[in-house]
Coordinates of C-alpha atoms (C1' of nucleotides) in Angstrom, one line a residue:
Chain A
M4 CA -138.8 -33.1 31.1
D5 CA -139.9 -33.1 27.5
E6 CA -140.4 -36.8 26.7
R7 CA -141.4 -36.6 23.0
V8 CA -140.5 -39.5 20.8
P9 CA -138.7 -38.2 17.7
R10 CA -140.8 -39.5 14.9
N11 CA -138.6 -38.6 12.0
F12 CA -135.0 -38.7 11.3
E13 CA -134.3 -35.0 11.3
T14 CA -135.9 -34.5 14.7
L15 CA -134.0 -37.4 16.1
R16 CA -130.8 -36.1 14.7
T17 CA -131.3 -32.7 16.2
T18 CA -132.1 -34.2 19.6
I19 CA -129.0 -36.4 19.5
L20 CA -126.8 -33.4 18.7
E21 CA -128.4 -31.4 21.5
R22 CA -127.8 -33.9 24.1
R23 CA -124.5 -35.1 22.8
Q24 CA -122.4 -33.7 25.7
S25 CA -124.5 -35.2 28.5
L26 CA -124.6 -38.8 27.1
P27 CA -122.8 -41.6 28.8
K28 CA -119.7 -42.8 26.9
R29 CA -121.0 -45.9 25.2
I30 CA -124.3 -44.3 24.4
A31 CA -122.5 -41.4 22.8
Q32 CA -120.4 -43.8 20.9
I33 CA -123.6 -45.3 19.4
A34 CA -125.0 -41.9 18.8
A35 CA -122.0 -40.9 16.7
Y36 CA -122.1 -44.2 14.8
A37 CA -125.8 -43.8 14.1
L38 CA -125.4 -40.4 12.6
D39 CA -122.5 -41.5 10.6
N40 CA -123.9 -44.7 9.3
P41 CA -127.7 -44.3 9.2
D42 CA -128.0 -46.9 6.5
D43 CA -126.4 -49.5 8.8
I44 CA -129.0 -48.8 11.5
A45 CA -131.8 -49.1 9.0
F46 CA -130.6 -52.5 7.7
G47 CA -128.6 -54.1 10.4
T48 CA -129.6 -56.3 13.4
A49 CA -129.1 -55.1 16.9
A50 CA -126.2 -57.5 17.2
S51 CA -124.5 -56.5 14.0
I52 CA -124.8 -52.8 14.6
A53 CA -123.6 -53.2 18.1
A54 CA -120.6 -55.0 16.9
S55 CA -119.8 -52.4 14.2
A56 CA -120.1 -49.6 16.7
G57 CA -118.0 -51.5 19.3
V58 CA -120.6 -51.9 22.0
Q59 CA -123.0 -54.5 23.4
P60 CA -126.5 -55.0 22.0
S61 CA -128.0 -54.1 25.3
T62 CA -126.3 -50.7 25.1
L63 CA -128.0 -50.2 21.7
I64 CA -131.3 -50.7 23.4
R65 CA -130.5 -48.4 26.2
F66 CA -129.6 -45.8 23.5
A67 CA -133.0 -46.2 22.0
Q68 CA -134.7 -45.9 25.3
Q69 CA -132.6 -42.9 26.2
F70 CA -134.3 -41.1 23.3
G71 CA -137.8 -42.2 24.2
F72 CA -138.2 -45.3 22.0
D73 CA -139.4 -48.4 23.7
G74 CA -136.7 -50.5 22.1
F75 CA -134.3 -50.9 19.2
T76 CA -137.0 -51.9 16.8
S77 CA -139.0 -48.7 17.0
L78 CA -135.8 -46.7 16.7
Q79 CA -134.9 -48.6 13.6
L80 CA -138.2 -47.7 12.1
V81 CA -137.2 -44.1 12.0
F82 CA -134.1 -44.9 10.1
R83 CA -136.0 -47.0 7.6
E84 CA -138.6 -44.4 7.0
R85 CA -135.8 -42.0 6.2
L86 CA -134.6 -44.3 3.5
R87 CA -138.0 -44.8 2.0
E88 CA -138.7 -41.1 1.8
R89 CA -135.4 -39.8 0.7
N90 CA -135.9 -40.4 -3.0
S91 CA -132.5 -39.8 -4.4
S92 CA -132.2 -36.5 -6.1
Y93 CA -130.4 -38.2 -9.0
D94 CA -133.3 -40.4 -9.9
E95 CA -135.7 -37.5 -9.5
R96 CA -133.6 -35.4 -11.9
L97 CA -133.4 -38.2 -14.4
A98 CA -137.2 -38.8 -14.2
A99 CA -137.8 -35.1 -14.7
L100 CA -135.5 -35.1 -17.7
R101 CA -137.2 -38.1 -19.1
A102 CA -140.7 -36.7 -18.4
K103 CA -139.9 -33.4 -20.1
A104 CA -138.4 -35.3 -23.0
E105 CA -141.5 -37.5 -23.3
E106 CA -144.0 -34.8 -23.3
G107 CA -142.2 -33.6 -26.4
A108 CA -141.4 -30.0 -25.5
G109 CA -139.4 -29.1 -28.6
H110 CA -135.9 -29.9 -29.7
R111 CA -134.4 -29.3 -26.3
A112 CA -136.5 -32.2 -25.1
I113 CA -134.8 -34.5 -27.6
F114 CA -131.5 -33.6 -26.3
D115 CA -132.6 -34.1 -22.7
G116 CA -134.0 -37.5 -23.7
F117 CA -130.6 -38.7 -25.0
V118 CA -128.8 -37.4 -22.0
A119 CA -131.2 -39.2 -19.8
A120 CA -130.9 -42.4 -21.7
A121 CA -127.2 -42.3 -21.6
S122 CA -127.2 -41.5 -17.8
T123 CA -129.6 -44.3 -17.1
S124 CA -127.5 -46.8 -19.0
L125 CA -124.4 -45.8 -17.2
N126 CA -126.1 -45.9 -13.9
D127 CA -127.3 -49.3 -14.8
I128 CA -124.2 -50.9 -15.9
S129 CA -122.2 -49.5 -13.0
G130 CA -124.1 -51.7 -10.6
R131 CA -124.2 -54.6 -12.8
L132 CA -120.8 -55.4 -14.1
N133 CA -119.8 -58.9 -13.3
E134 CA -116.3 -58.6 -12.0
D135 CA -115.3 -62.2 -12.6
H136 CA -116.4 -62.0 -16.2
F137 CA -114.5 -58.8 -16.5
E138 CA -111.3 -60.3 -15.2
A139 CA -111.8 -63.4 -17.4
A140 CA -112.2 -61.2 -20.5
I141 CA -109.1 -59.2 -19.7
T142 CA -107.0 -62.2 -19.2
L143 CA -108.3 -63.8 -22.4
L144 CA -107.7 -60.6 -24.5
A145 CA -104.3 -59.9 -23.0
K146 CA -103.0 -63.2 -24.2
A147 CA -104.1 -62.7 -27.8
E148 CA -101.6 -62.0 -30.5
T149 CA -104.1 -60.1 -32.5
I150 CA -107.5 -58.8 -31.3
Y151 CA -110.2 -58.9 -33.8
V152 CA -113.0 -56.5 -33.3
L153 CA -116.3 -57.5 -34.8
A154 CA -119.4 -55.3 -35.0
K155 CA -121.8 -53.9 -37.5
R156 CA -124.3 -51.1 -37.8
R157 CA -125.4 -49.7 -34.5
S158 CA -122.5 -51.3 -32.7
Y159 CA -119.9 -50.4 -35.2
P160 CA -119.0 -47.0 -33.6
V161 CA -118.0 -48.9 -30.5
A162 CA -115.9 -51.3 -32.5
S163 CA -114.2 -48.4 -34.2
Y164 CA -113.4 -46.8 -30.9
I165 CA -112.0 -50.0 -29.6
A166 CA -109.8 -50.3 -32.6
Y167 CA -108.6 -46.7 -32.2
A168 CA -107.8 -47.2 -28.6
L169 CA -106.0 -50.6 -29.2
G170 CA -104.0 -48.9 -31.8
K171 CA -103.0 -46.1 -29.4
L172 CA -102.0 -48.7 -26.9
K173 CA -99.9 -50.5 -29.6
I174 CA -101.9 -53.7 -29.4
R175 CA -102.2 -55.4 -32.7
N176 CA -105.9 -55.5 -33.8
Q177 CA -108.0 -56.0 -36.8
L178 CA -111.4 -54.3 -37.3
I179 CA -113.8 -56.6 -39.2
E180 CA -116.0 -54.1 -40.8
S181 CA -116.2 -54.1 -44.5
A182 CA -119.6 -54.8 -45.9
A183 CA -117.8 -56.1 -48.9
G184 CA -116.6 -59.7 -49.2
L185 CA -113.2 -59.3 -47.5
N186 CA -114.3 -60.3 -44.1
A187 CA -114.3 -64.1 -44.7
E188 CA -110.7 -63.9 -45.7
M189 CA -109.7 -61.7 -42.8
I190 CA -111.4 -64.1 -40.4
S191 CA -109.7 -67.1 -41.9
F192 CA -106.4 -65.8 -40.6
A193 CA -107.5 -65.9 -37.0
S194 CA -106.3 -68.7 -34.8
S195 CA -106.7 -69.8 -31.2
R196 CA -103.8 -67.6 -30.3
D197 CA -105.9 -64.6 -31.1
A198 CA -109.1 -63.3 -29.6
V199 CA -112.2 -61.5 -30.7
I200 CA -114.3 -58.8 -29.2
A201 CA -117.8 -59.1 -30.7
I202 CA -120.5 -56.6 -30.2
S203 CA -124.1 -57.0 -31.2
F204 CA -127.5 -56.0 -30.0
S205 CA -131.0 -57.0 -31.0
P206 CA -131.8 -57.0 -33.8
Y207 CA -128.6 -58.8 -34.3
A208 CA -126.8 -58.1 -37.5
P209 CA -126.8 -61.5 -39.3
A210 CA -123.3 -60.9 -40.6
T211 CA -122.0 -60.4 -37.1
I212 CA -123.6 -63.6 -35.8
E213 CA -122.4 -65.6 -38.8
E214 CA -118.9 -64.3 -38.5
A215 CA -118.9 -65.0 -34.8
R216 CA -119.9 -68.6 -35.5
V217 CA -117.3 -69.2 -38.1
I218 CA -114.6 -67.7 -36.0
S219 CA -115.6 -69.6 -32.9
E220 CA -115.3 -72.8 -34.9
Q221 CA -111.7 -71.9 -35.6
R222 CA -111.3 -72.0 -31.8
V223 CA -110.7 -68.3 -31.5
P224 CA -112.0 -67.3 -28.1
I225 CA -114.7 -64.6 -28.2
V226 CA -115.6 -61.9 -25.7
A227 CA -119.1 -60.7 -26.5
I228 CA -120.9 -57.6 -25.5
T229 CA -124.6 -58.0 -26.1
D230 CA -128.0 -57.4 -24.6
S231 CA -129.3 -60.6 -23.1
S232 CA -128.5 -64.2 -22.3
F233 CA -130.7 -65.2 -25.3
S234 CA -128.5 -63.3 -27.7
P235 CA -127.1 -65.6 -30.4
L236 CA -123.7 -64.1 -29.7
A237 CA -123.7 -65.4 -26.1
Q238 CA -123.5 -69.0 -27.2
F239 CA -120.4 -68.5 -29.2
A240 CA -118.6 -66.5 -26.6
K241 CA -116.2 -67.6 -23.9
V242 CA -117.1 -64.6 -21.9
W243 CA -120.0 -62.3 -22.4
F244 CA -121.4 -59.2 -20.9
E245 CA -125.0 -58.2 -20.7
V246 CA -125.4 -54.4 -21.3
A247 CA -128.9 -52.9 -21.1
E248 CA -128.9 -49.6 -22.9
A249 CA -131.8 -47.3 -22.4
D250 CA -133.3 -45.9 -25.6
F251 CA -134.9 -42.7 -26.7
A252 CA -136.8 -41.9 -29.9
G253 CA -136.0 -45.4 -31.1
F254 CA -132.2 -44.9 -30.8
R255 CA -130.5 -46.7 -28.0
S256 CA -127.7 -45.1 -26.1
L257 CA -124.2 -46.4 -26.5
S258 CA -122.7 -44.9 -23.4
A259 CA -122.7 -48.0 -21.3
T260 CA -121.3 -50.1 -24.0
M261 CA -118.6 -47.5 -24.7
A262 CA -117.6 -47.3 -21.1
L263 CA -117.3 -51.1 -20.9
A264 CA -115.4 -51.2 -24.2
M265 CA -113.0 -48.6 -23.1
A266 CA -112.4 -50.2 -19.7
L267 CA -111.8 -53.5 -21.4
T268 CA -109.3 -52.0 -23.8
V269 CA -107.4 -50.0 -21.2
A270 CA -107.3 -52.9 -18.7
V271 CA -105.9 -55.2 -21.4
G272 CA -103.3 -52.6 -22.2
E273 CA -102.4 -52.4 -18.5
K274 CA -102.3 -56.2 -18.1
R275 CA -100.0 -56.5 -21.0
R276 CA -97.6 -54.0 -19.6
D277 CA -97.6 -55.8 -16.3
T278 CA -96.9 -59.2 -17.7
G279 CA -94.3 -57.9 -20.0
G280 CA -95.4 -57.4 -23.6
K281 CA -97.8 -58.8 -26.0
G282 CA -98.7 -62.2 -27.2
K283 CA -99.1 -65.4 -25.3
A284 CA -97.4 -65.4 -22.0
Chain B
M16 CA -127.8 -73.7 -18.4
D17 CA -126.2 -70.8 -16.7
E18 CA -127.8 -70.5 -13.3
R19 CA -126.4 -67.2 -12.1
V20 CA -127.9 -65.7 -9.0
P21 CA -128.9 -62.2 -9.8
R22 CA -126.8 -60.3 -7.4
N23 CA -128.2 -56.9 -8.1
F24 CA -131.6 -55.5 -8.5
E25 CA -131.5 -54.7 -12.2
T26 CA -130.4 -58.1 -13.1
L27 CA -133.0 -59.6 -11.0
R28 CA -135.6 -57.4 -12.5
T29 CA -134.6 -58.4 -16.0
T30 CA -134.6 -62.0 -15.1
I31 CA -138.1 -61.8 -13.6
L32 CA -139.5 -60.0 -16.6
E33 CA -137.9 -62.6 -18.9
R34 CA -139.5 -65.5 -17.1
R35 CA -142.7 -63.8 -16.2
Q36 CA -144.8 -65.9 -18.6
S37 CA -143.6 -69.2 -17.4
L38 CA -144.0 -68.7 -13.7
P39 CA -146.7 -70.4 -11.6
K40 CA -149.6 -68.2 -10.6
R41 CA -148.7 -67.4 -7.1
I42 CA -145.1 -67.0 -7.8
A43 CA -146.0 -64.6 -10.6
Q44 CA -148.2 -62.7 -8.2
I45 CA -145.3 -62.2 -5.9
A46 CA -143.0 -61.3 -8.8
A47 CA -145.4 -58.5 -9.8
Y48 CA -145.7 -57.3 -6.3
A49 CA -142.0 -57.3 -5.8
L50 CA -141.4 -55.2 -8.9
D51 CA -144.2 -52.8 -7.9
N52 CA -143.2 -52.5 -4.3
P53 CA -139.5 -53.0 -4.0
D54 CA -139.4 -51.0 -0.8
D55 CA -141.8 -53.3 0.9
I56 CA -139.6 -56.3 0.1
A57 CA -136.6 -54.5 1.4
F58 CA -138.1 -53.7 4.8
G59 CA -140.9 -56.1 5.4
T60 CA -140.9 -59.6 7.0
A61 CA -141.7 -62.6 5.0
A62 CA -145.1 -62.8 6.7
S63 CA -146.0 -59.2 6.2
I64 CA -144.9 -59.2 2.6
A65 CA -146.8 -62.4 1.9
A66 CA -149.9 -61.0 3.4
S67 CA -149.7 -57.8 1.3
A68 CA -149.1 -59.8 -1.8
G69 CA -151.9 -62.1 -0.9
V70 CA -149.9 -65.3 -0.7
Q71 CA -148.4 -67.6 2.0
P72 CA -145.0 -67.0 3.4
S73 CA -143.8 -70.3 2.0
T74 CA -144.7 -69.2 -1.5
L75 CA -142.5 -66.2 -1.0
I76 CA -139.6 -68.5 -0.2
R77 CA -140.3 -70.6 -3.2
F78 CA -140.3 -67.4 -5.2
A79 CA -136.8 -66.6 -3.9
Q80 CA -135.6 -70.2 -4.6
Q81 CA -137.1 -70.1 -8.1
F82 CA -134.6 -67.3 -8.9
G83 CA -131.6 -69.0 -7.4
F84 CA -131.5 -67.6 -4.0
D85 CA -131.4 -69.9 -1.1
G86 CA -134.1 -68.3 0.8
F87 CA -136.1 -65.1 1.4
T88 CA -133.3 -63.5 3.4
S89 CA -130.8 -63.5 0.6
L90 CA -133.4 -62.3 -1.9
Q91 CA -134.2 -59.4 0.5
L92 CA -130.5 -58.4 0.5
V93 CA -130.8 -57.5 -3.1
F94 CA -133.7 -55.2 -2.4
R95 CA -131.9 -53.6 0.5
E96 CA -128.7 -53.1 -1.5
R97 CA -130.7 -51.3 -4.1
L98 CA -132.1 -48.9 -1.5
R99 CA -128.7 -48.2 -0.2
E100 CA -127.3 -47.4 -3.6
R101 CA -130.2 -45.4 -4.8
N102 CA -130.1 -43.3 -1.8
S103 CA -126.6 -41.9 -2.1
S104 CA -127.0 -38.8 -4.1
Y105 CA -125.7 -38.7 -7.7
D106 CA -122.7 -36.5 -6.9
E107 CA -121.8 -38.6 -3.9
R108 CA -121.9 -41.7 -6.0
L109 CA -119.8 -40.1 -8.7
A110 CA -117.3 -38.9 -6.2
A111 CA -117.1 -42.4 -4.8
L112 CA -116.6 -43.9 -8.2
R113 CA -113.9 -41.5 -9.0
A114 CA -112.1 -41.9 -5.7
K115 CA -112.2 -45.7 -6.1
A116 CA -110.9 -45.4 -9.6
E117 CA -108.1 -43.0 -8.6
E118 CA -106.7 -45.1 -5.8
G119 CA -106.1 -47.7 -8.5
A120 CA -107.8 -50.7 -7.0
G121 CA -107.4 -53.1 -9.9
H122 CA -109.3 -53.5 -13.1
R123 CA -112.6 -52.8 -11.6
A124 CA -111.3 -49.3 -10.9
I125 CA -110.6 -48.8 -14.6
F126 CA -114.2 -49.5 -15.3
D127 CA -115.4 -47.2 -12.6
G128 CA -113.2 -44.5 -14.0
F129 CA -114.7 -44.7 -17.4
V130 CA -118.2 -44.7 -16.0
A131 CA -117.4 -41.7 -13.9
A132 CA -115.9 -39.9 -16.8
A133 CA -118.9 -40.5 -19.0
S134 CA -121.3 -39.5 -16.2
T135 CA -119.4 -36.3 -15.5
S136 CA -119.4 -35.4 -19.2
L137 CA -123.1 -35.9 -19.5
N138 CA -123.8 -34.0 -16.4
D139 CA -121.8 -31.2 -17.7
I140 CA -123.2 -30.9 -21.1
S141 CA -126.7 -31.2 -19.9
G142 CA -126.5 -27.8 -18.1
R143 CA -124.4 -26.2 -20.8
L144 CA -126.0 -26.7 -24.2
N145 CA -126.8 -23.4 -25.9
E146 CA -130.3 -23.8 -27.1
D147 CA -130.1 -21.1 -29.8
H148 CA -127.1 -22.8 -31.3
F149 CA -128.9 -26.0 -31.1
E150 CA -131.9 -24.7 -33.0
A151 CA -129.7 -22.9 -35.5
A152 CA -127.8 -26.2 -36.2
I153 CA -131.0 -28.1 -36.7
T154 CA -132.5 -25.6 -39.0
L155 CA -129.3 -25.5 -41.0
L156 CA -129.0 -29.3 -41.3
A157 CA -132.7 -29.8 -42.0
K158 CA -132.4 -27.8 -45.1
A159 CA -129.4 -29.7 -46.5
E160 CA -129.8 -32.0 -49.5
T161 CA -126.9 -34.1 -48.3
I162 CA -125.4 -34.1 -44.9
Y163 CA -121.6 -34.7 -45.0
V164 CA -120.2 -36.1 -41.8
L165 CA -116.6 -35.4 -41.2
A166 CA -114.4 -36.8 -38.4
K167 CA -111.3 -38.9 -37.9
R168 CA -109.6 -40.9 -35.2
R169 CA -111.1 -40.4 -31.8
S170 CA -114.1 -38.6 -33.2
Y171 CA -114.8 -41.1 -35.9
P172 CA -117.0 -43.4 -33.9
V173 CA -119.4 -40.5 -33.4
A174 CA -119.4 -39.7 -37.1
S175 CA -120.2 -43.3 -37.9
Y176 CA -123.1 -43.3 -35.5
I177 CA -124.4 -40.2 -37.0
A178 CA -124.2 -41.7 -40.4
Y179 CA -126.0 -44.8 -39.2
A180 CA -128.8 -42.8 -37.6
L181 CA -129.2 -40.5 -40.6
G182 CA -129.5 -43.6 -42.8
K183 CA -132.2 -45.0 -40.6
L184 CA -134.0 -41.7 -40.8
K185 CA -133.7 -41.8 -44.5
I186 CA -131.7 -38.6 -44.7
R187 CA -129.1 -38.6 -47.4
N188 CA -125.6 -38.4 -46.0
Q189 CA -122.0 -39.0 -46.8
L190 CA -119.4 -40.1 -44.3
I191 CA -116.0 -38.7 -45.1
E192 CA -113.7 -41.2 -43.6
S193 CA -111.3 -42.8 -45.9
A194 CA -107.7 -42.3 -45.1
A195 CA -107.0 -42.8 -48.7
G196 CA -107.2 -40.1 -51.3
L197 CA -110.9 -40.2 -52.1
N198 CA -112.0 -37.6 -49.7
A199 CA -111.0 -34.6 -51.8
E200 CA -113.2 -35.8 -54.6
M201 CA -116.1 -36.5 -52.3
I202 CA -115.8 -33.1 -50.9
S203 CA -115.7 -31.4 -54.2
F204 CA -119.3 -32.5 -54.8
A205 CA -120.6 -30.6 -51.8
S206 CA -122.4 -27.3 -52.5
S207 CA -124.1 -24.6 -50.5
R208 CA -127.3 -26.6 -50.7
D209 CA -125.7 -29.3 -48.5
A210 CA -124.3 -29.1 -45.0
V211 CA -121.6 -30.6 -42.9
I212 CA -121.3 -32.0 -39.4
A213 CA -117.7 -31.9 -38.4
I214 CA -116.3 -33.2 -35.2
S215 CA -112.8 -32.8 -33.9
F216 CA -111.1 -32.5 -30.6
S217 CA -107.6 -31.5 -29.6
P218 CA -105.2 -32.7 -30.9
Y219 CA -107.1 -31.9 -34.0
A220 CA -106.6 -34.3 -36.8
P221 CA -105.0 -32.2 -39.6
A222 CA -107.0 -33.9 -42.2
T223 CA -110.3 -32.9 -40.6
I224 CA -109.2 -29.3 -40.3
E225 CA -108.0 -29.2 -43.9
E226 CA -111.1 -30.8 -45.2
A227 CA -113.2 -28.4 -43.2
R228 CA -111.3 -25.5 -44.7
V229 CA -111.8 -26.6 -48.2
I230 CA -115.4 -27.4 -47.8
S231 CA -116.2 -24.1 -46.1
E232 CA -114.6 -22.3 -49.1
Q233 CA -117.1 -24.0 -51.2
R234 CA -119.7 -22.2 -49.1
V235 CA -121.0 -25.4 -47.5
P236 CA -122.3 -24.5 -44.1
I237 CA -120.6 -26.4 -41.3
V238 CA -121.9 -27.4 -37.9
A239 CA -119.0 -28.2 -35.7
I240 CA -118.6 -30.2 -32.4
T241 CA -115.4 -29.4 -30.8
D242 CA -113.8 -28.7 -27.5
S243 CA -113.0 -25.0 -27.3
S244 CA -113.4 -21.7 -29.0
F245 CA -109.7 -21.9 -30.0
S246 CA -110.4 -24.9 -32.0
P247 CA -109.4 -24.4 -35.6
L248 CA -112.8 -26.0 -36.5
A249 CA -114.7 -23.2 -34.9
Q250 CA -113.5 -20.6 -37.4
F251 CA -114.9 -22.5 -40.3
A252 CA -118.2 -23.3 -38.7
K253 CA -121.5 -21.5 -39.0
V254 CA -122.6 -23.0 -35.7
W255 CA -120.4 -24.8 -33.3
F256 CA -120.8 -26.5 -30.0
E257 CA -118.3 -26.7 -27.2
V258 CA -118.3 -30.1 -25.5
A259 CA -116.0 -30.7 -22.6
E260 CA -115.5 -34.4 -22.2
A261 CA -113.9 -35.8 -19.0
D262 CA -111.1 -38.2 -19.5
F263 CA -109.7 -41.2 -17.8
A264 CA -106.5 -43.0 -18.2
G265 CA -105.7 -40.8 -21.2
F266 CA -108.9 -41.6 -23.1
R267 CA -111.6 -39.1 -23.2
S268 CA -115.2 -40.1 -22.9
L269 CA -117.4 -39.7 -25.9
S270 CA -120.7 -39.9 -24.1
A271 CA -121.6 -36.2 -24.2
T272 CA -120.6 -35.9 -27.8
M273 CA -122.6 -38.9 -28.6
A274 CA -125.7 -37.6 -26.9
L275 CA -125.4 -34.3 -28.7
A276 CA -124.8 -36.0 -32.0
M277 CA -127.9 -38.2 -31.5
A278 CA -130.0 -35.3 -30.4
L279 CA -129.0 -33.3 -33.5
T280 CA -129.6 -36.2 -35.8
V281 CA -133.0 -37.0 -34.5
A282 CA -134.1 -33.4 -34.2
V283 CA -133.2 -32.9 -37.8
G284 CA -135.2 -35.9 -38.7
E285 CA -138.1 -34.6 -36.9
K286 CA -137.9 -31.1 -38.4
R287 CA -137.8 -32.6 -41.8
R288 CA -140.9 -34.5 -41.2
D289 CA -142.7 -31.4 -39.9
T290 CA -141.7 -29.2 -42.8
G291 CA -142.6 -31.9 -45.3
G292 CA -139.7 -33.8 -46.6
K293 CA -136.1 -33.3 -47.2
G294 CA -134.1 -30.7 -49.0
K295 CA -134.4 -27.0 -49.0
A296 CA -137.8 -25.8 -47.9
Chain C
dG18 C1' -161.4 -89.1 -16.9
dG19 C1' -157.5 -90.8 -14.5
dC20 C1' -152.7 -90.3 -13.4
dA21 C1' -148.4 -88.0 -12.4
dA22 C1' -146.2 -83.9 -11.7
dT23 C1' -146.4 -79.6 -10.0
dA24 C1' -148.1 -76.0 -7.1
dT25 C1' -150.3 -74.3 -2.9
dG26 C1' -151.9 -73.7 1.9
dA27 C1' -151.3 -74.1 6.7
dA28 C1' -149.1 -75.4 10.6
dA29 C1' -144.9 -77.1 13.0
dT30 C1' -140.2 -76.3 13.6
dA31 C1' -135.8 -74.1 13.5
dA32 C1' -133.2 -70.1 13.4
dT33 C1' -132.4 -65.6 14.4
dA34 C1' -132.8 -61.5 16.8
dA35 C1' -134.5 -58.4 20.5
dT36 C1' -134.8 -57.7 25.1
dT37 C1' -134.1 -58.4 30.0
dC38 C1' -131.5 -59.3 33.9
dC39 C1' -127.8 -59.4 37.0
dA40 C1' -123.2 -59.0 38.3
dA41 C1' -119.2 -56.2 37.6
dT42 C1' -117.1 -51.8 36.9
dC43 C1' -116.6 -47.0 36.9
dG44 C1' -116.9 -42.3 38.7
dA45 C1' -118.3 -38.7 41.6
dT46 C1' -118.6 -37.2 46.3
dA47 C1' -117.8 -36.9 51.2
Chain D
dT13 C1' -110.6 -44.1 50.3
dA14 C1' -115.2 -45.8 51.1
dT15 C1' -119.8 -45.6 49.3
dC16 C1' -123.7 -44.9 46.3
dG17 C1' -125.6 -44.4 42.0
dA18 C1' -124.9 -44.7 37.3
dT19 C1' -123.1 -47.3 33.5
dT20 C1' -121.6 -51.3 31.2
dG21 C1' -120.8 -56.2 29.7
dG22 C1' -122.4 -60.7 28.9
dA23 C1' -125.4 -64.4 29.2
dA24 C1' -130.2 -66.0 29.7
dT25 C1' -134.7 -65.4 28.2
dT26 C1' -138.3 -64.2 25.3
dA27 C1' -140.0 -62.7 20.9
dT28 C1' -140.2 -62.7 16.4
dT29 C1' -139.3 -64.5 11.9
dA30 C1' -137.7 -67.7 8.4
dT31 C1' -137.9 -72.1 6.8
dT32 C1' -139.5 -76.9 6.4
dT33 C1' -142.8 -80.2 6.1
dC34 C1' -146.8 -82.4 4.8
dA35 C1' -151.4 -82.7 3.4
dT36 C1' -154.3 -80.9 -0.3
dA37 C1' -155.4 -78.9 -4.5
dT38 C1' -154.5 -77.9 -9.2
dT39 C1' -152.6 -78.5 -13.7
dG40 C1' -151.0 -80.8 -17.8
dC41 C1' -150.9 -84.9 -20.3
dC42 C1' -152.2 -89.4 -22.2

DNA sequence: GGCAATATGAAATAATAATTCCAATCGATA
DNA sequence: TATCGATTGGAATTATTATTTCATATTGCC
């Protein structure tokens, strides 16, 4: 009999499929599990995998031996190698986009650069959102009578979209935008029954920070979206989110911030509907 | 001080980079190794990693503790999780996000939904951009003395970002935004030596359409970003782009539009620099 | 230059995990 | 249905690996 040890995942896979019919019941069970959950094999321990697959650890070892390995450990190496090698197509594509963009191949490259930056940012935030903070922010905002939205300059587009969406959801809101002197007055109306969404990224617009400070002194709770824990916004905020946006050509993406902002807004709208109407519960 | 344990790789990475300067020598050595060889951390044993990084295993554990983990094992989990996630292909991940979002599993699902919508839109536009149109638009805008930016409601955030970016690039521009009656007057100043970027999606804001009509009658060339060839904007435009944004919970993403807008803006800036300054060549 | 606090190395120990072993069960065959 | 060989479960054993400890070195500070 041909007693080659499958050195790579594909060979192993083929071998397993070939012999599938003639395998003992429990061994076949593991075989199926292994092909369905290769990541678990790569990371798990013999005991944990065996439990997930519904067999005994010893059976797992028999499975490995059946296919010419000398134990579970060497079988596992194949599954780990696979993970190392299989560089995700997504990241490759992104890297390619970025590379093309960076070598400056015309205007198309600029476009690719911005698409790549946006994708990267989204990808990033998707794994990074702190759910507790998210829930806390929603709860806080859902209770507010009026939601003030505070952002300048680069962050202003996000604020204006939040204001638009809040309006559509019939949630009372006030955009604090004007570069003129009306802000101070607007802010002075805010009370602890209201709430603020403040957005600012480095270099932080001084006006945003100052207004956030004033408003926090009025005991209005603040939800901040910013870019690091050292952000001056963070210290005034009840809840804050760290969003790392990738940049291109000196302009940072807004896609992650936008996605977070939209999610917050819609979630607040939903929560209000559930708890029956606006204002403090 | 807020001593959160970085639960995902990106957060950890950021934290490491932030503290890099203040870390003890050997710890820093491991930090560098970890960021350079994340796969090794994911798969190796404490001893093997320590050897590769040129330190003692105990130092590796101290490194983990320094960052809030209770030992090497829990640190390693972060590196493993990263591999797991990286490895699912882009489309798989998107599908998973969307599925989770659609089965309505709480607020987190809302967030996932918006991230998925944004990613989808970006993915879409990336393969779809017409390069000739793109070049034409850039040429047209680069020649303009003043670039007027025209958008309301949902599209307004994009317009405001364009205006911000144009400003940063020192390109004269005028945002036509006010809901009050000043727009007509503003528009009346525009001439054929200027240009317009107009953005509108169904349901098209009547004001945008009307203003586009008027301005096109003044022979001001228009670059439009809209959502279909039936868009009333398209008929007034010299060049127009079709952008299909995915939506979630009734709110469409803006990510593709944003990326296109940024690319246009920056490309125009670049073209102007190349052809020596602003205005008509 | 001396002292305290911090960092490091190396080995001992504790924990965890893989493997082996043996008894029990199952299944085919006569 | 009795029997043999193959298969399986579960605990015992062995191995590997993480963690702790403690002595030593280094650094920062007065």
